[in-house]
């Protein structure tokens, strides 16, 4: 009984206190939910109550002690919390158990009996503890239907509480994910207004920056999607909007507000799940791109990734443009910081970090392009459209493009785009450098080639995805723009000067890309080397000098590194026998450093060369000789002289290698002697093989003086076979033994002249360099004395010999059709060669002896006789056959000989030199050989003879020769020299001038960096102390003044004017004027002088006039635009040639005396038309540039009307150029030009003029579209074209047609078929451009009509519709023709045919006059 009472009392107490607890709701915290243990997230969350005392009743079950049922605790953190949790646990179970029922009525009732804060506390406690928070949340949502207002509000508060919990970061990952999943599912059940409320809470939290970890942002896309799906109209702000409009407003608010930088990536990621319109995507995109600059560098790659994902919804181009622009600006800023003050340690971004970030971003973009083809297309479109703007084509975008080449579908397009960009960049550079007009208007920006090389440099930072593209692109440039074959089989070789054409620059860029990539990336070296060697072998028939140069640079850079790739090199050696000789020589020269460090490579080469020595192909044997000679040159023998004359310097790395290699000088001697033994076998082979050997021995001797004994003995034994030992026998050499007769075929067996040349060079060098350093040894003196005696004997006997002794007198047969003639030609060339060799030998050892010089002159007379006979026999058609043979005189000897002849004033030499100076023919011969050597240098880049491959030696000889020729020409003018001397051929002074012209050209072609040294060498008065003084312009101006005086003297001789000399002087002045700096006063003086000459001299010589006018234009374009010059010249031409209307008399102007009746057409006319075409090209280039800028501004939303203001100066300049050109064409279309090229080119240029006017009109159509206007000057230009050009063009067309008809008629009158055909061909050629011109005029007028409508300015008021092409049947003319036809019928058939054409022609002419 007692127990029963206790139980009842306990139950009553529990019910009482629970009821009291819920009837007295707990107090709220401060507004905004600030109290409590969790930070407010800005979502208006509910906080648990914190009273001072909690009275809690806990029912602990029937087994618990009743004394402990009532707990009053003053400490809320101890007993109260424990009791609270017990109550919460019970409520949790109660709610979950009610949710399990079939109906939710009881659950709703129970939840309504609870306060929202208690539910929030309950949810928070359960979630933090990690208990069944998901089940509880699901139950609460089930019991809070949106159909009831209370349920909907409860649902909203619990939803916000759930967001608050997820954002707090207090939950376990699994619990937070479960809650987010439930919240996502429940979002679609909310009514519209509550969805708006939820979304606004989110936007507010983002703007305030009150997010803690941003996890809850996953819910925003769901809420916005649900909002869009809601069809009802919702109250938003002061108005009522649809769900779609509400979403738009929310996104605008969100993107207009501030974003905390730590949530930028999450926010961007969030938008990919939000349904967005194109406009909204662009708005979001702009916001994200603006945030780039506010983030840390390491945060950029993940943001770019999210941005690219977002771009699949639209605005792909804007995303790519923003990324490229951002990194372009970052690169610029980084480069400025690095090139700034070196002491400034404060660098914003470390270089390595920036490059790694760029590399990661590029990988993200390439990955995105693989998944989204449209993104790749947009990238290519964007970069194609903006090739003129530095922001688009920059190192980052180039690296990106090269990475995209890994995607097969874009590979070809990307390489084409990059190729076009490179060539366009070089063409633009060339255009800018050649025009002062353009330089004043356009700032020169960074060249694409510089950017590509920067990409190569940056690729060291793990840009493996870029490297492969770089290698492919390098080879594409070299393959596409390498040297091409020309008709005579020679390749176009030029220097590294800026005058190179863009294609050659592009080829050089390709080589630089490959070389720099090779240096940086070890992994790619094998592939580069393989591809270079493959091209050397497989493209042997094409010019491959650029590949050989690259191979040489690669091996020179690191021969030790290439040992690992040596197998590929040795594999290439197997093909040596099948390659052309020039390729073999280049290849062996390139791999030479590798031979010094790799025994296996050297042994492989020797094996191949020994096999080639006995090959059936002549080229293979010649290749073997070339290879062996190269080895002999480069393996030094102990005791050899250190030759400073080596033409191939070995770098420091190679010298270092030699020291540590297993090769030594003693071993080299054995090796070299073996090779010489192999080469001796060549002396029994064809003449070409022997010739190579003789040409190479001298270089071997100089580099390896210890081999002198072997080489000289070899040469001595060979020479003895053809030497007549008896001193009285004439001739002294067995020429018959040198010729091989096989049936009808006669050929040269032994090139005796080359053998003798080799002997004399080796002997002179040995005597001067080796003998003074050696003690007398009989063995070595033996061959030396023998050779000296033989040469002495040959000289004396050659002088005594007559041509009859060689069977080569005037009566001999020299025709190429008979065997005897061929044999005689071979013998003659041998004798002439031997004479030249002996001339050089005897002069070299003469020590200015008079007897020796007499011998030299006698040898020359023998040479001269034979040369004259050959020239005479060859006939007029081939008068220069003899001169085509290369002279055997070395360039050093020619230099010494000319110096002695013209500049040696030593008293002791006077008497002996007078012997040579007495012969004008000998002096002329010496100068002509110098000319031949310079011409050979210009054509091949080297000269024949010793040191002919050594650029330094050639340059030194050129300086010496130039100094002599310059003194000779300026001291003894042609007019003085020619007095009283009527000799055949050119005078010595004229030859000197021709030589100077060739030398100035060659020096600028091959020695551009040494121009200053060259000019200093010419200045005889220059002292050592004055070295620093005088710029290139100053020194060039000094030389120019000398030639100007010469030209003025020549022009003053009215009777004896030599146009050939005048033209040469103008060419020399043109060459020298290129050395003047356009901004220097010397350049202005040169231009003024040229202008004065053209204005005051009226020589009627077309070639001289053309040269002088070309010089004037070449100078004028570098000073200012030549349009005013063209206008003045066109007036002069019009005045001299007359008007197309014969009734009009043209007033003659005399701006330029150089323009006269003889030179006006076609010479000057064609020149001015050519210049006008260049000006039109420049204007067209500027208009294209302006159009590109306007297109960019139209595409950009930020472009304002002020954006076009910077273009006004360029627009004005274009209009001024076209206006002046218009007056130029106005004169020429009224000129009675002769039929032919002048008319043809004028019509084409007029067509270009109208095409460019149309382009300008279309540009203004674009400007009007972007709220701009047209300039007043443009209106004046249109007016001028309508009044001064278009009508006259139609008159000119009528004039041409009339002339064409008269030409045809003339041909028919003559009755000769060839004459008629020629006349018709000319007519067709001249009238062909007419339809194109008319079409261009009509297109211009068509777009003018459009522009008039757009600009609201009547531009057509000065345009008159032409009637010259109208078809009209004129009755009166028809009657006359018919009557004349009836009269003609009365005559005979032949008369009828002859008379019918003449009147018809006259009538047609009249008709055309009427029409015009």
PDB file of C-alpha atoms in Angstrom, residues 4-5 22 39 72 131 176 185 219 224 299 315 344 366 393 455 469 547 601 648 688 862 963 1026 1117 1136 1205 1237 1318:
ATOM      1  CA  UNK A   4       1.488   2.224  -4.359  1.00  0.00           C
ATOM      2  CA  UNK A   5       0.994   5.651  -2.734  1.00  0.00           C
ATOM      3  CA  UNK A  22       6.274  24.285 -20.509  1.00  0.00           C
ATOM      4  CA  UNK A  39      28.340  32.458 -33.059  1.00  0.00           C
ATOM      5  CA  UNK A  72      17.406  22.291  -7.563  1.00  0.00           C
ATOM      6  CA  UNK A 131      22.837  11.401 -32.364  1.00  0.00           C
ATOM      7  CA  UNK A 176      26.463  17.981 -41.385  1.00  0.00           C
ATOM      8  CA  UNK A 185      15.134  17.811 -50.232  1.00  0.00           C
ATOM      9  CA  UNK A 219      21.677  25.060 -50.473  1.00  0.00           C
ATOM     10  CA  UNK A 224      17.003  29.615 -56.320  1.00  0.00           C
ATOM     11  CA  UNK A 299      43.837  30.539 -55.145  1.00  0.00           C
ATOM     12  CA  UNK A 315      30.205  33.613 -72.040  1.00  0.00           C
ATOM     13  CA  UNK A 344      64.548  46.504 -54.399  1.00  0.00           C
ATOM     14  CA  UNK A 366      43.261  22.482 -71.893  1.00  0.00           C
ATOM     15  CA  UNK A 393      48.846  37.601 -77.995  1.00  0.00           C
ATOM     16  CA  UNK A 455      57.652  31.087 -73.240  1.00  0.00           C
ATOM     17  CA  UNK A 469      54.294  22.117 -78.824  1.00  0.00           C
ATOM     18  CA  UNK A 547      69.415  22.658 -90.130  1.00  0.00           C
ATOM     19  CA  UNK A 601      81.748   8.391 -82.945  1.00  0.00           C
ATOM     20  CA  UNK A 648      86.833  27.337 -86.687  1.00  0.00           C
ATOM     21  CA  UNK A 688      87.634  16.318-108.815  1.00  0.00           C
ATOM     22  CA  UNK A 862     101.547  34.717-121.377  1.00  0.00           C
ATOM     23  CA  UNK A 963      91.139  51.355 -98.818  1.00  0.00           C
ATOM     24  CA  UNK A1026      90.154  58.917 -81.820  1.00  0.00           C
ATOM     25  CA  UNK A1117      60.341  57.624 -96.693  1.00  0.00           C
ATOM     26  CA  UNK A1136      55.838  66.742-120.415  1.00  0.00           C
ATOM     27  CA  UNK A1205      39.300  59.928 -79.389  1.00  0.00           C
ATOM     28  CA  UNK A1237      53.091  48.938-118.362  1.00  0.00           C
ATOM     29  CA  UNK A1318      50.735  41.359-130.614  1.00  0.00           C
TER      30      UNK A1318
END
